Amino acid sequence: QVQLVESGGGSVQAGGSLRLSCAASKSSYSKYCMAWFRQAPTNGREAVATVDLDTGRTHLADSVKGRFIISLDNDRKTMFLEMSSLKPEDTGMYYCAAFAYYDPTICGGTAGRYNIWGQGTQVTVSS
Protein backbone atom coordinates (compact mmCIF):
# COMPACT_ATOMS: atom_id res chain seq x y z
CA GLN A 1 0.00 0.00 0.00
CA VAL A 2 1.07 3.56 -0.74
CA GLN A 3 -0.03 6.91 0.63
CA LEU A 4 0.07 9.87 -1.74
CA VAL A 5 0.47 13.53 -0.81
CA GLU A 6 0.10 16.19 -3.51
CA SER A 7 1.17 19.80 -3.72
CA GLY A 8 1.76 22.56 -6.25
CA GLY A 9 -1.67 23.55 -7.50
CA GLY A 10 -2.74 27.13 -7.89
CA SER A 11 -4.14 29.81 -10.16
CA VAL A 12 -2.20 31.15 -13.14
CA GLN A 13 -2.80 33.11 -16.30
CA ALA A 14 -2.82 31.42 -19.68
CA GLY A 15 0.72 30.76 -20.81
CA GLY A 16 1.99 30.32 -17.28
CA SER A 17 3.60 27.34 -15.61
CA LEU A 18 3.11 25.16 -12.57
CA ARG A 19 4.84 22.12 -11.16
CA LEU A 20 2.82 19.55 -9.28
CA SER A 21 4.40 16.99 -7.02
CA CYS A 22 3.15 13.77 -5.47
CA ALA A 23 5.10 12.21 -2.63
CA ALA A 24 4.62 8.47 -2.22
CA SER A 25 5.06 6.68 1.09
CA LYS A 26 5.64 3.07 0.13
CA SER A 27 4.98 0.19 2.48
CA SER A 28 6.23 -2.57 0.18
CA TYR A 29 8.39 -3.20 -2.86
CA SER A 30 5.44 -3.95 -5.11
CA LYS A 31 5.56 -2.65 -8.63
CA TYR A 32 3.36 0.38 -9.23
CA CYS A 33 1.81 2.38 -11.97
CA MET A 34 1.33 6.04 -11.12
CA ALA A 35 -0.59 8.70 -12.95
CA TRP A 36 -1.91 12.22 -12.94
CA PHE A 37 -5.63 12.55 -13.61
CA ARG A 38 -7.68 15.68 -13.95
CA GLN A 39 -11.37 16.36 -13.79
CA ALA A 40 -13.29 19.44 -14.83
CA PRO A 41 -16.96 20.02 -13.96
CA THR A 42 -18.04 19.44 -17.56
CA ASN A 43 -15.63 16.61 -18.35
CA GLY A 44 -15.03 13.11 -17.12
CA ARG A 45 -11.88 12.17 -15.31
CA GLU A 46 -9.03 11.80 -17.77
CA ALA A 47 -5.46 10.62 -17.49
CA VAL A 48 -2.99 13.38 -18.21
CA ALA A 49 0.20 11.38 -17.78
CA THR A 50 1.26 7.97 -16.54
CA VAL A 51 4.51 6.40 -15.42
CA ASP A 52 5.53 2.85 -14.57
CA LEU A 53 7.73 3.02 -11.48
CA ASP A 54 9.37 -0.28 -12.36
CA THR A 55 10.25 0.27 -16.01
CA GLY A 56 10.19 4.07 -16.17
CA ARG A 57 7.86 4.02 -19.15
CA THR A 58 5.84 7.22 -19.47
CA HIS A 59 2.87 8.35 -21.50
CA LEU A 60 1.25 11.73 -22.06
CA ALA A 61 -2.23 12.51 -23.25
CA ASP A 62 -2.35 14.03 -26.72
CA SER A 63 -3.83 17.22 -25.31
CA VAL A 64 -0.73 17.96 -23.23
CA LYS A 65 2.11 16.60 -25.36
CA GLY A 66 4.78 19.21 -25.86
CA ARG A 67 3.60 21.19 -22.83
CA PHE A 68 3.64 18.80 -19.86
CA ILE A 69 6.41 16.54 -18.58
CA ILE A 70 6.01 13.69 -16.11
CA SER A 71 9.07 12.61 -14.16
CA LEU A 72 10.29 10.88 -11.01
CA ASP A 73 12.99 11.72 -8.52
CA ASN A 74 16.00 9.43 -8.34
CA ASP A 75 14.58 7.40 -5.46
CA ARG A 76 11.21 7.13 -7.17
CA LYS A 77 9.47 8.51 -4.12
CA THR A 78 8.12 11.67 -5.73
CA MET A 79 6.31 12.09 -9.03
CA PHE A 80 6.29 15.47 -10.75
CA LEU A 81 4.13 17.04 -13.40
CA GLU A 82 5.79 20.05 -15.00
CA MET A 83 3.15 22.09 -16.79
CA SER A 84 3.96 24.94 -19.15
CA SER A 85 2.08 26.97 -21.74
CA LEU A 86 -1.03 26.42 -19.68
CA LYS A 87 -4.41 26.91 -21.30
CA PRO A 88 -7.83 27.58 -19.79
CA GLU A 89 -8.90 24.09 -20.82
CA ASP A 90 -6.23 22.70 -18.50
CA THR A 91 -8.31 23.92 -15.57
CA GLY A 92 -9.48 21.17 -13.25
CA MET A 93 -8.87 19.17 -10.14
CA TYR A 94 -5.65 17.20 -10.53
CA TYR A 95 -5.23 13.90 -8.74
CA CYS A 96 -2.23 11.70 -8.15
CA ALA A 97 -3.12 8.02 -8.38
CA ALA A 98 -1.47 4.61 -8.25
CA PHE A 99 -2.05 0.89 -8.32
CA ALA A 100 0.16 -2.10 -7.63
CA TYR A 101 0.69 -4.81 -10.20
CA TYR A 102 2.31 -8.23 -10.20
CA ASP A 103 2.19 -9.44 -13.78
CA PRO A 104 3.47 -7.50 -16.77
CA THR A 105 1.03 -4.75 -17.64
CA ILE A 106 0.54 -1.51 -19.48
CA CYS A 107 -0.35 1.16 -16.94
CA GLY A 108 -2.87 2.95 -19.13
CA GLY A 109 -5.27 5.74 -18.28
CA THR A 110 -8.31 3.86 -17.05
CA ALA A 111 -9.28 5.51 -13.78
CA GLY A 112 -10.90 2.37 -12.41
CA ARG A 113 -7.57 0.55 -12.35
CA TYR A 114 -6.12 3.06 -9.91
CA ASN A 115 -7.17 2.33 -6.34
CA ILE A 116 -4.82 4.65 -4.45
CA TRP A 117 -5.57 8.34 -4.73
CA GLY A 118 -4.24 11.60 -3.42
CA GLN A 119 -6.48 14.33 -2.09
CA GLY A 120 -6.41 16.37 -5.29
CA THR A 121 -5.12 19.85 -6.00
CA GLN A 122 -6.94 22.54 -7.95
CA VAL A 123 -5.37 24.06 -11.05
CA THR A 124 -7.09 27.13 -12.47
CA VAL A 125 -5.91 28.81 -15.67
CA SER A 126 -7.46 32.15 -16.52
CA SER A 127 -7.45 34.00 -19.83
PDB file of N, CA and C in Angstrom, residues 24 26 29 34 53 72-80:
ATOM      1  N   ALA A  24       5.141   9.807  -2.485  1.00  0.00           N
ATOM      2  CA  ALA A  24       4.620   8.473  -2.218  1.00  0.00           C
ATOM      3  C   ALA A  24       5.328   7.861  -1.020  1.00  0.00           C
ATOM      4  N   LYS A  26       5.808   4.466   0.481  1.00  0.00           N
ATOM      5  CA  LYS A  26       5.638   3.071   0.130  1.00  0.00           C
ATOM      6  C   LYS A  26       5.783   2.171   1.346  1.00  0.00           C
ATOM      7  N   TYR A  29       7.607  -3.321  -1.631  1.00  0.00           N
ATOM      8  CA  TYR A  29       8.386  -3.205  -2.860  1.00  0.00           C
ATOM      9  C   TYR A  29       7.593  -3.661  -4.073  1.00  0.00           C
ATOM     10  N   MET A  34       1.787   4.779 -11.681  1.00  0.00           N
ATOM     11  CA  MET A  34       1.326   6.039 -11.121  1.00  0.00           C
ATOM     12  C   MET A  34       0.876   6.947 -12.249  1.00  0.00           C
ATOM     13  N   LEU A  53       6.609   2.844 -12.393  1.00  0.00           N
ATOM     14  CA  LEU A  53       7.731   3.024 -11.481  1.00  0.00           C
ATOM     15  C   LEU A  53       8.797   1.945 -11.636  1.00  0.00           C
ATOM     16  N   LEU A  72      10.110  11.415 -12.349  1.00  0.00           N
ATOM     17  CA  LEU A  72      10.287  10.882 -11.008  1.00  0.00           C
ATOM     18  C   LEU A  72      11.612  11.351 -10.448  1.00  0.00           C
ATOM     19  N   ASP A  73      11.693  11.464  -9.125  1.00  0.00           N
ATOM     20  CA  ASP A  73      12.986  11.724  -8.525  1.00  0.00           C
ATOM     21  C   ASP A  73      13.820  10.450  -8.570  1.00  0.00           C
ATOM     22  N   ASN A  74      15.096  10.560  -8.190  1.00  0.00           N
ATOM     23  CA  ASN A  74      16.004   9.428  -8.344  1.00  0.00           C
ATOM     24  C   ASN A  74      15.602   8.227  -7.489  1.00  0.00           C
ATOM     25  N   ASP A  75      15.012   8.481  -6.344  1.00  0.00           N
ATOM     26  CA  ASP A  75      14.579   7.404  -5.457  1.00  0.00           C
ATOM     27  C   ASP A  75      13.184   6.893  -5.787  1.00  0.00           C
ATOM     28  N   ARG A  76      12.565   7.487  -6.764  1.00  0.00           N
ATOM     29  CA  ARG A  76      11.208   7.131  -7.169  1.00  0.00           C
ATOM     30  C   ARG A  76      10.242   7.188  -5.997  1.00  0.00           C
ATOM     31  N   LYS A  77      10.377   8.245  -5.222  1.00  0.00           N
ATOM     32  CA  LYS A  77       9.466   8.512  -4.117  1.00  0.00           C
ATOM     33  C   LYS A  77       8.561   9.699  -4.398  1.00  0.00           C
ATOM     34  N   THR A  78       8.912  10.494  -5.388  1.00  0.00           N
ATOM     35  CA  THR A  78       8.124  11.665  -5.734  1.00  0.00           C
ATOM     36  C   THR A  78       7.906  11.714  -7.239  1.00  0.00           C
ATOM     37  N   MET A  79       6.667  11.932  -7.632  1.00  0.00           N
ATOM     38  CA  MET A  79       6.309  12.087  -9.031  1.00  0.00           C
ATOM     39  C   MET A  79       5.992  13.552  -9.290  1.00  0.00           C
ATOM     40  N   PHE A  80       6.493  14.073 -10.400  1.00  0.00           N
ATOM     41  CA  PHE A  80       6.294  15.467 -10.751  1.00  0.00           C
ATOM     42  C   PHE A  80       5.497  15.586 -12.047  1.00  0.00           C
TER      43      PHE A  80
END
